[in-house]
Coordinates of C-alpha atoms and ligand atoms in Angstrom, one line a residue:
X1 CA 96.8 -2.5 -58.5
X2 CA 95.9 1.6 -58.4
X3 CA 96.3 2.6 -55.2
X4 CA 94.7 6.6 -54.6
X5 CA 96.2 7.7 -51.0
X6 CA 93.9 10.5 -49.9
X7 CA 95.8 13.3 -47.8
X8 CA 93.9 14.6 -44.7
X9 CA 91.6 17.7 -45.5
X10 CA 89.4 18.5 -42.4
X11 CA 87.8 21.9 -43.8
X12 CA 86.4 21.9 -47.2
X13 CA 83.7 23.9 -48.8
X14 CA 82.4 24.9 -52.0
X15 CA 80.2 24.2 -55.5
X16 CA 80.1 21.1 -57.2
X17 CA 77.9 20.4 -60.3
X18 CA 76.2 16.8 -59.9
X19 CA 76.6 14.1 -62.7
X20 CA 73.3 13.1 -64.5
X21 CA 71.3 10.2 -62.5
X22 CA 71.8 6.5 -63.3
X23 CA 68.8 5.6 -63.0
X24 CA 66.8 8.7 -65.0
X25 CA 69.4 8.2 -67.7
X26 CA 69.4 4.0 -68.2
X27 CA 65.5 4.4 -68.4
X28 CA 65.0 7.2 -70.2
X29 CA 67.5 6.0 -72.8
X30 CA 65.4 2.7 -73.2
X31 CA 61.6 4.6 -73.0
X32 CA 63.2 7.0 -75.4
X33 CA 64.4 4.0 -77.5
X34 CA 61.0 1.9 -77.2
X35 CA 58.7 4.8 -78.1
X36 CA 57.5 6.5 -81.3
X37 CA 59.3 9.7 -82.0
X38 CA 62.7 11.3 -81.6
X39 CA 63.8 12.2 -78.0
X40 CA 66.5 14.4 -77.1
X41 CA 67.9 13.3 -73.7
X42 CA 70.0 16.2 -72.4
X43 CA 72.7 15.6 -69.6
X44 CA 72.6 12.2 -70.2
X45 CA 75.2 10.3 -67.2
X46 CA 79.0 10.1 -69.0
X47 CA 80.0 6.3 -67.0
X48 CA 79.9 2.9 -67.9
X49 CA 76.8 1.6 -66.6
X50 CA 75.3 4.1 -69.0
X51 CA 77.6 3.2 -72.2
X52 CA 76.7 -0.2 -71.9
X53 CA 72.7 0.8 -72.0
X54 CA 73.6 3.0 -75.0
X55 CA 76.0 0.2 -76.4
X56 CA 72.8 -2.4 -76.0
X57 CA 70.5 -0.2 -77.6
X58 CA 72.7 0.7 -80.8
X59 CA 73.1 -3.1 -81.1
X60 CA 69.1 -3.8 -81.2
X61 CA 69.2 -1.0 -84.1
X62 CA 68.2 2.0 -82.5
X63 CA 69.9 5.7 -83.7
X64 CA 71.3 6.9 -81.2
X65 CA 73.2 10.5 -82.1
X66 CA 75.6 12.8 -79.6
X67 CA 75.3 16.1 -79.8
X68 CA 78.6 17.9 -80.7
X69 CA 80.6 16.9 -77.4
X70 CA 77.8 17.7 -75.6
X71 CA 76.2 15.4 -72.9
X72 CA 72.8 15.5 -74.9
X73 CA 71.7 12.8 -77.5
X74 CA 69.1 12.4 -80.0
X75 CA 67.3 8.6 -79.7
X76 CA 65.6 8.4 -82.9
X77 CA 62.0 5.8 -80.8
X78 CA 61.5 2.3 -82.7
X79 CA 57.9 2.5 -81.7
X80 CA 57.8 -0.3 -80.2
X81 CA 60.0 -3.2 -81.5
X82 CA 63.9 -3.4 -82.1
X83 CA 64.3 -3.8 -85.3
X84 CA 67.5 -6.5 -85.1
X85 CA 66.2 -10.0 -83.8
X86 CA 69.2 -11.5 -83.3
X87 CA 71.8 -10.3 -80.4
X88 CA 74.3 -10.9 -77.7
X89 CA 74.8 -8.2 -75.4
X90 CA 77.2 -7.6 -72.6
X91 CA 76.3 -5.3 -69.6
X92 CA 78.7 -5.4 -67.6
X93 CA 77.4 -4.8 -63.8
X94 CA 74.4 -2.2 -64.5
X95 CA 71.7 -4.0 -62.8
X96 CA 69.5 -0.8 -64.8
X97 CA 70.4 -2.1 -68.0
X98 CA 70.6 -6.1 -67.2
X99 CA 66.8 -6.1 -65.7
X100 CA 64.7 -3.4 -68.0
X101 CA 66.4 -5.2 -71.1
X102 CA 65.8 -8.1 -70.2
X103 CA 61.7 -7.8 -69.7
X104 CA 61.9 -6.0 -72.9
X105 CA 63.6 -8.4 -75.0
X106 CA 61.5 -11.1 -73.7
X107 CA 58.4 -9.7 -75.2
X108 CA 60.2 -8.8 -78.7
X109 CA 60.5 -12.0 -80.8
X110 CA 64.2 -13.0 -81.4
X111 CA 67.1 -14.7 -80.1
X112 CA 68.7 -13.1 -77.4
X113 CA 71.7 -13.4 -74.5
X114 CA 72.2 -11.2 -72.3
X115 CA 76.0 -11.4 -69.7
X116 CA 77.7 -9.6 -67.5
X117 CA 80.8 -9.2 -65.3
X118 CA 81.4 -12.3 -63.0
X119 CA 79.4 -10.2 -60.5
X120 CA 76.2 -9.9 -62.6
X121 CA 76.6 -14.0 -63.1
X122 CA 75.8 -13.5 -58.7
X123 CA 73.3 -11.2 -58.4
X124 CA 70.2 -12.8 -58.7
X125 CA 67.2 -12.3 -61.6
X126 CA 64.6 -15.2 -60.8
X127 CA 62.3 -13.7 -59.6
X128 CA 61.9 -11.1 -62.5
X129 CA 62.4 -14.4 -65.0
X130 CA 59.4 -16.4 -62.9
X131 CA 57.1 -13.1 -63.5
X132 CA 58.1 -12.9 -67.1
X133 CA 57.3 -16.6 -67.6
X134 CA 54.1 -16.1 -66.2
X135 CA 53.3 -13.9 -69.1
X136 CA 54.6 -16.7 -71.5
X137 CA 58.4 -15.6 -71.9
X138 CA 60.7 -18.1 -72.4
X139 CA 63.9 -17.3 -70.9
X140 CA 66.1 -19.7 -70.1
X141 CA 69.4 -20.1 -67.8
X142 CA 72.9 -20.8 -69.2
X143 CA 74.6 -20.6 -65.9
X144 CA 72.9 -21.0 -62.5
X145 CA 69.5 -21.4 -61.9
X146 CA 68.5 -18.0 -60.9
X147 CA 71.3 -15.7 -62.3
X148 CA 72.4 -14.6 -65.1
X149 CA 73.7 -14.9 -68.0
X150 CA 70.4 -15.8 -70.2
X151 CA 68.9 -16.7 -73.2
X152 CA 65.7 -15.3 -74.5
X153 CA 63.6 -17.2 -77.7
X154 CA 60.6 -16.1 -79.5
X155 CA 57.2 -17.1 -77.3
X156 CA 53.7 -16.6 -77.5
X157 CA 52.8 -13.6 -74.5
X158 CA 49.9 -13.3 -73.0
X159 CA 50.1 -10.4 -70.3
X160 CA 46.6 -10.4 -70.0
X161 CA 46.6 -12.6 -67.0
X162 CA 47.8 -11.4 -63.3
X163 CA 51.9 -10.9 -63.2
X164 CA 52.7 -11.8 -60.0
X165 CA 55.8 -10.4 -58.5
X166 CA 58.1 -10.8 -55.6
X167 CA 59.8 -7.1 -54.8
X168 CA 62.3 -8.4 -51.6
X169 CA 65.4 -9.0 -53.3
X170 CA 65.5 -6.1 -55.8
X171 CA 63.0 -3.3 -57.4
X172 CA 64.3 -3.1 -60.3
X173 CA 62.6 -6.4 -61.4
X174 CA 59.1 -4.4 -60.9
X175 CA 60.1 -1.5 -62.4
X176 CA 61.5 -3.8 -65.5
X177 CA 57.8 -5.3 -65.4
X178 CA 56.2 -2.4 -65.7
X179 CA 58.6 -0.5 -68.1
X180 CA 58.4 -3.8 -70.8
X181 CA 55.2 -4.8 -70.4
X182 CA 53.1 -1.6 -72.1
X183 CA 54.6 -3.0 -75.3
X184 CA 51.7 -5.8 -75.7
X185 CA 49.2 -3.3 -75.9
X186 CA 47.3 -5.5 -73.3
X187 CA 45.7 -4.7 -69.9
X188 CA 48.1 -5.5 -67.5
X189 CA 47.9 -6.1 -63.7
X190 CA 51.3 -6.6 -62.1
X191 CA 50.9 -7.6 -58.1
X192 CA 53.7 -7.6 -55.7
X193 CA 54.1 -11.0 -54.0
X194 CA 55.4 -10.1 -50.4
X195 CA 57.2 -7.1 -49.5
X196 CA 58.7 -4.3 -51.8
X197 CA 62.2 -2.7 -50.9
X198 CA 63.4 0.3 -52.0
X199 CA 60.1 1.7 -52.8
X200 CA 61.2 5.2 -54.2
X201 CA 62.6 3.2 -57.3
X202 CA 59.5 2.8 -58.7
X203 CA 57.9 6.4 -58.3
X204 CA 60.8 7.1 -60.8
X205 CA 60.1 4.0 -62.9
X206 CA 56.6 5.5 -62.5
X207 CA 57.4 9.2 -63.5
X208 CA 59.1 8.4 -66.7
X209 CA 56.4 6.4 -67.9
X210 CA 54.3 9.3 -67.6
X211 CA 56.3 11.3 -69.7
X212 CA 56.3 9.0 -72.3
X213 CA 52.5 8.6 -72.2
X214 CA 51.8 5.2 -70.4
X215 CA 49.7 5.9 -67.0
X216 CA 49.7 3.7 -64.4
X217 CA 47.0 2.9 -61.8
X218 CA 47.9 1.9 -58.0
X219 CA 46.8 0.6 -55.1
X220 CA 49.2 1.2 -52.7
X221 CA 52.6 -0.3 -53.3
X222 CA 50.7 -3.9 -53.7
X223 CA 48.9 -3.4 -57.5
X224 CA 50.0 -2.0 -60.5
X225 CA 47.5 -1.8 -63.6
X226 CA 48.1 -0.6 -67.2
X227 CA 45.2 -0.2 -68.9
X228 CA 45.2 -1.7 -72.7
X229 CA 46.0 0.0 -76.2
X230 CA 48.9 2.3 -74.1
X231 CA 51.8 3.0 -75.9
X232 CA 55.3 5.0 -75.6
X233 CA 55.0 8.3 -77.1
X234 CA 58.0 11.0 -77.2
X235 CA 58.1 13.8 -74.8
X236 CA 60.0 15.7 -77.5
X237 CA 63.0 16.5 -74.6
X238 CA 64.0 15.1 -71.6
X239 CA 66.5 16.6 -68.9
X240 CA 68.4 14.1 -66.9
X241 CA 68.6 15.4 -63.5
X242 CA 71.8 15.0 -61.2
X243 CA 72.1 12.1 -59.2
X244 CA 71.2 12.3 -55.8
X245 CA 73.4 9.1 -54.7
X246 CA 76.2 10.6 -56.0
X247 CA 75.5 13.8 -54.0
X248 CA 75.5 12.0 -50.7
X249 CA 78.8 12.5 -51.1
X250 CA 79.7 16.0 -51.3
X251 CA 76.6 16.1 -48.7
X252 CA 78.4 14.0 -46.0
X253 CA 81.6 16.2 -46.7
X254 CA 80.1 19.3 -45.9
X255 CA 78.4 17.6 -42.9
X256 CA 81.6 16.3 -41.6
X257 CA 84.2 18.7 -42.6
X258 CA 83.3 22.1 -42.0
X259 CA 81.4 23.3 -45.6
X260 CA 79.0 24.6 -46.6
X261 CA 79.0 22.3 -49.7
X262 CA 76.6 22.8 -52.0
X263 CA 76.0 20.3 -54.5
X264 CA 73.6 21.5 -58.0
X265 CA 71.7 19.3 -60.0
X266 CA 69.3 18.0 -57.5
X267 CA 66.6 20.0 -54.9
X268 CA 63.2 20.1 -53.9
X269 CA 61.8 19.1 -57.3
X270 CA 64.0 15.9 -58.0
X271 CA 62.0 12.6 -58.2
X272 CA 64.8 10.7 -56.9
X273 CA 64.2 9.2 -53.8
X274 CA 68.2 9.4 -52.5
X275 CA 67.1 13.2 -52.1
X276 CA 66.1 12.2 -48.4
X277 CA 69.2 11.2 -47.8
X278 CA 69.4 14.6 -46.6
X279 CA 66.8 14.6 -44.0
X280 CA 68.8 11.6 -42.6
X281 CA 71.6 14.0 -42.5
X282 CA 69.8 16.4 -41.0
X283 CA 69.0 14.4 -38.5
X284 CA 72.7 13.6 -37.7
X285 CA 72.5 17.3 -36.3
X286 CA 73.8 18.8 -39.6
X287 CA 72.9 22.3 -41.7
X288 CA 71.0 21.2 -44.6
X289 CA 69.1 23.6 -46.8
X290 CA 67.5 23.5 -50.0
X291 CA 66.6 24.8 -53.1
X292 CA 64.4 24.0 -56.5
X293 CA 67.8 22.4 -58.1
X294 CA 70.6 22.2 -55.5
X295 CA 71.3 21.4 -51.9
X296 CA 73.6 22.8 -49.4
X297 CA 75.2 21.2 -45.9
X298 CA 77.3 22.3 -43.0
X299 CA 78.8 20.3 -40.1
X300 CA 77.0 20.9 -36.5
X301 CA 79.0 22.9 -34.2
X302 CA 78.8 19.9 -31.8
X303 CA 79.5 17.2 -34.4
X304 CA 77.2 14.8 -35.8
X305 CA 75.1 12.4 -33.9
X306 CA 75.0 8.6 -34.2
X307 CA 71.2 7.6 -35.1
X308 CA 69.6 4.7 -35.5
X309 CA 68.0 4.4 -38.3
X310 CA 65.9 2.5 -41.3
X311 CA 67.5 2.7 -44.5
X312 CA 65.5 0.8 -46.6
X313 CA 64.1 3.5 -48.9
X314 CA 67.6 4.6 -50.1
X315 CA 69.8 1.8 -49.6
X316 CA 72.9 3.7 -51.9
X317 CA 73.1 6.5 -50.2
X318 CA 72.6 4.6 -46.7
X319 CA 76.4 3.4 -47.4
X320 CA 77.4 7.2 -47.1
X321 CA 76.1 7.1 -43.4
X322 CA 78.0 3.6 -42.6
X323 CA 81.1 5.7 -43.0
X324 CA 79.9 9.2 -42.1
X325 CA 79.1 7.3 -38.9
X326 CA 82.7 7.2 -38.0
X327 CA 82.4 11.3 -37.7
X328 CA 79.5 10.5 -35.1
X329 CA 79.4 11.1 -31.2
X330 CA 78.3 7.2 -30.7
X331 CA 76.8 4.0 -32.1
X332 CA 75.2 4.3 -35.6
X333 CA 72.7 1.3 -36.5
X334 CA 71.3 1.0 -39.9
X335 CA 68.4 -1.3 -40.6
X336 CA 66.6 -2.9 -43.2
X337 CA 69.5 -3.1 -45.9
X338 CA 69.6 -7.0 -46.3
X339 CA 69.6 -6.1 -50.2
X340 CA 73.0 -4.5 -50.2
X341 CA 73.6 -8.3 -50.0
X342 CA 73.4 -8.7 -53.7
X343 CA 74.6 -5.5 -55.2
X344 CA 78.3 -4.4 -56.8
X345 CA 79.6 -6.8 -54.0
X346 CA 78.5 -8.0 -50.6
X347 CA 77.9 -4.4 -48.8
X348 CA 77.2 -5.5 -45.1
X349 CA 80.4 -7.6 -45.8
X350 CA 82.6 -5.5 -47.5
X351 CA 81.8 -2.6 -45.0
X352 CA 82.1 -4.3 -41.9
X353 CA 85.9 -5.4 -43.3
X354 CA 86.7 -1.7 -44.1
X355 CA 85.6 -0.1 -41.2
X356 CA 87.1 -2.3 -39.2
X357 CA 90.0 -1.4 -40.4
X358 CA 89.9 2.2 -39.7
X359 CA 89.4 1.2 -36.3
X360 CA 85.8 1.2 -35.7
X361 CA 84.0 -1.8 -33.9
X362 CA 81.3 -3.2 -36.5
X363 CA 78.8 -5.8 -35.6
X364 CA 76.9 -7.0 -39.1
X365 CA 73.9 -8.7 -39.1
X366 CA 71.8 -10.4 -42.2
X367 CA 69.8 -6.9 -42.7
X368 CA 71.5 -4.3 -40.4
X369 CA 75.1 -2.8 -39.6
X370 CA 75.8 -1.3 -36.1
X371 CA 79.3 0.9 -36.2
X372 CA 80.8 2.0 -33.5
X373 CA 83.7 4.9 -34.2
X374 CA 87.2 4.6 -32.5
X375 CA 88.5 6.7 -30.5
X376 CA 90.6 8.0 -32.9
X377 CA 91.1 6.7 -36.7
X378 CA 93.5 4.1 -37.5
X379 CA 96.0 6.4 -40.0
X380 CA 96.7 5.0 -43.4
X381 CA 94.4 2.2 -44.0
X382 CA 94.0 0.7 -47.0
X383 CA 90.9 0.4 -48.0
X384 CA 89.4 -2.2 -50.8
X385 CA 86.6 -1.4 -52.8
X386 CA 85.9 -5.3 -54.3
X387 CA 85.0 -3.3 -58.0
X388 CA 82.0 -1.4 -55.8
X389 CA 82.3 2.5 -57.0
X390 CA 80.4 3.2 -53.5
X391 CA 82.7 1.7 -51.8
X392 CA 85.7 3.9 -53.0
X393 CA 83.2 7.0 -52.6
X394 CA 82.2 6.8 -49.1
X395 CA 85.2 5.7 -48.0
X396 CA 87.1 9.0 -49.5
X397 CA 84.6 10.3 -46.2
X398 CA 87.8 9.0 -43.8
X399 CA 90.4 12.1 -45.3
X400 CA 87.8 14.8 -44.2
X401 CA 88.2 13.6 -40.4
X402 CA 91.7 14.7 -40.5
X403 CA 93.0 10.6 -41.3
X404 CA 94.9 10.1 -44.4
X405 CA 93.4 6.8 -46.3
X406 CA 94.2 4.8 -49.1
X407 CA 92.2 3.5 -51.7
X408 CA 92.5 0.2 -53.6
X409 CA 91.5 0.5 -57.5
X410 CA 89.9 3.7 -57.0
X411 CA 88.7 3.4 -60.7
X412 CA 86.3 1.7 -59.7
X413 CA 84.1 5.2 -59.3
X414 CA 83.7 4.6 -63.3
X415 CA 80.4 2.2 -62.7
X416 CA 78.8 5.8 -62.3
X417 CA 81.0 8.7 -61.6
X418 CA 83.9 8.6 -63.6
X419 CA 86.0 11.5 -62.6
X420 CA 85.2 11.7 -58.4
X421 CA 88.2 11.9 -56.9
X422 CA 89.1 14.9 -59.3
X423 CA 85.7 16.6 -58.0
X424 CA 86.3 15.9 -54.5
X425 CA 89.6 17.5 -54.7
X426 CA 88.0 20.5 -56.3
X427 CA 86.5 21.9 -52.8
X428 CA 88.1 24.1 -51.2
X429 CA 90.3 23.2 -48.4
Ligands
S3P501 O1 66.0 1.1 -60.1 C1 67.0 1.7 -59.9 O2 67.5 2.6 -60.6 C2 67.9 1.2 -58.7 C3 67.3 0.5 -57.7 C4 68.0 0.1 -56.5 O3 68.2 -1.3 -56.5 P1 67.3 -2.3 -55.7 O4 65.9 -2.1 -56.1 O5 67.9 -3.6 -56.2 O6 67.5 -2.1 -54.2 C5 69.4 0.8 -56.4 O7 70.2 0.2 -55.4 C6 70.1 0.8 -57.7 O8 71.4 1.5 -57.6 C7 69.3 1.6 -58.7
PEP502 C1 73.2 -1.1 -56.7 C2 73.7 -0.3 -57.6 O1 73.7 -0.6 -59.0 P1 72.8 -1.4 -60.0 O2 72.1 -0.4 -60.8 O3 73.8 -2.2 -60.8 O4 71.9 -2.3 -59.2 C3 74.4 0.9 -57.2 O5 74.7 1.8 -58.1 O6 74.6 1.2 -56.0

């Protein structure tokens, strides 16, 4: 196995220019592929999760052109319907490509199967699979009950009726709803059974759509409805904007170690939610300002202090404060993240194991984490990342508090952000 040992660095500043967004590039790729017209989709994300969206697409028969080298590419819209109606199609672990295509494949006719890693065969998908049977799908399971992988057969939809939903184990099976589900050209009313985590999800889901011509109407985060005869329509362009995940990061470095660092890509105007994972910072006591298009931190004079806090709205970027807790003055506890549960691994899990190992004492609970840091760091730990590209990047956090740290399979950081480690490295010390 790879093994990355990071050297200790505890002053670092500088500019870094954020990858394009996961989620804005997965669903505009399939919006842009779905409606009528040519989009060109400029800074599109450069990582797997994305090539096997684009590979997925190009197999249902949808153009799909790069420009030059470039990061932008033409998606020539299908209006609608795939063309091929027969496919297999492997997505690795993007749970933004497994759970859009799957409520849009369910409504197109054919014969599909969709599979994944051994990790996507854990996370679960029934409850978008109950909603999409609602509306006459018929999906069926050729594993576990409940999980992927699936097969999808021809059925007769009728989304006219109420789609009921649940939204406490994962958003993305709303926001797959309510992408797919504009393609019947019916009136459709989509209600959330229960409680929905990780809100800020769907005001992106919810944004797109709007570009590409399909309004939807809510009440609250309870009722969704699409009136009939909408249909995906080209913006002409669309600019991916940097990820705001991935800029927790550099954010926490600057925090922690010195900066400023000022990340570019993302601001003021970005409609992801992950952007308030600087107020969170902020809140830790460090410098934080912002602009239209980038943000900047610094670390407190004092250091940062430990919070306790709700995470639930950005539960990536709430793993950068497990481990930027370790720079804090005292106990860190962050709530309301059961669903890191079922993600790239077991998060509560996984982190507890790591951070123990650099010393900290950890109690995990089924929704929260409480860390407490050490004294001082435990030198040289090596860290696993269980094929989790979050946990390799926050855990690159430990080298800015002046403790060298090793990281198992650091490539890893390819699920979304291929070249990290060499962008890290590219502050200055
Ligand atoms: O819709 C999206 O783009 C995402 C939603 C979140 O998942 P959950 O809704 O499962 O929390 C997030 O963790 C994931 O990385 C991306
Ligand atoms: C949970 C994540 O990914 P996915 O889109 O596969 O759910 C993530 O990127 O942290």
């Amino acid at each position: 196995m790879e093994q990355l040992l990071l050297s200790p660095s505890p002053r670092l500043s500088g500019t870094i220019r954020l990858p394009g967004s996961k989620s804005i590039s997965n669903r505009t790729l399939l919006l842009a592929a779905l409606a009528q017209g040519k989009t060109l989709v400029r800074e599109l994300l450069d990582s797997d999760d994305i090539r096997h969206m684009l590979g997925a697409l190009r197999l249902l028969g949808v153009t799909i052109e790069q420009v030059g080298d470039s990061r932008d590419f033409v998606v020539q819209g299908v209006g609608g319907a795939f063309p091929v109606k027969q496919a297999e199609l492997f997505l690795g672990n993007a749970g933004t490509a497994f759970r859009p295509l799957t409520a849009a494949l369910a409504l197109m006719q054919g014969e599909y199967q969709l599979s994944g890693v051994a990790r996507m065969h854990e996370r679960p998908i029934g409850d978008l699979v109950d909603a999409l049977r609602v509306a006459g799908a018929d999906i069926r399971y050729l594993g576990n009950a409940g999980f992927p992988p699936l097969a999808i057969a021809p059925a007769t939809i009728d989304a006219g009726r109420v789609i009921p939903v649940k939204g406490n184990v994962s958003s993305q099976f709303l926001t797959a709803l309510l992408m797919a589900l504009p393609l019947t050209s019916e009136a459709v009313t989509i209600e959330v059974v229960g409680e929905l985590i990780s809100k800020p999800y769907i005001e992106i889901t919810l944004n797109l759509m709007a570009r590409f011509g399909v309004k939807v109407e809510r009440q609250g985060w309870q009722r969704f409805t699409i009136a009939a005869g909408q249909s995906y329509l080209s913006p002409g362009e669309i600019h991916v904007e940097g990820d705001a995940s991935s800029a927790s990061y550099f954010l926490a470095a600057g925090a922690i170690a010195g900066g400023p660092v000022r990340v570019e890509g993302v601001g003021r105007d970005s409609i992801q939610g992950d952007v308030k994972f600087a107020d969170t910072l902020r809140e830790m006591g460090a410098t934080i300002s912002m602009g239209d298009n980038w943000i900047e931190a610094s670390a407190p004079a004092g250091g940062l202090k430990a919070l306790d806090v709700d995470l639930n709205h950005i539960p990536d970027a709430a793993m950068t404060i497990a481990v930027a807790a370790l720079a804090a003055d005292g106990t860190t506890t962050i709530r309301n993240v059961e669903s890191w549960r079922v993600k790239e691994t077991d998060r509560l899990s996984a982190m507890a194991t790591e951070l123990r190992k650099v010393g900290a004492t950890v109690e995990e609970g089924r929704d929260y984490i409480r860390i407490t840091p050490p004294a001082a760091l435990t030198p040289n730990a090596e860290i696993d990342t269980y094929d989790d590209h979050r946990m390799a990047m926050c855990f690159s956090l430990v080298a800015l508090m002046g403790t060298p740290v090793v990281i198992n399979d650091p490539k890893c950081v390819a699920k979304t952000f291929p070249d990290y480690f060499e962008v890290l490295a590219s502050l200055t010390r």
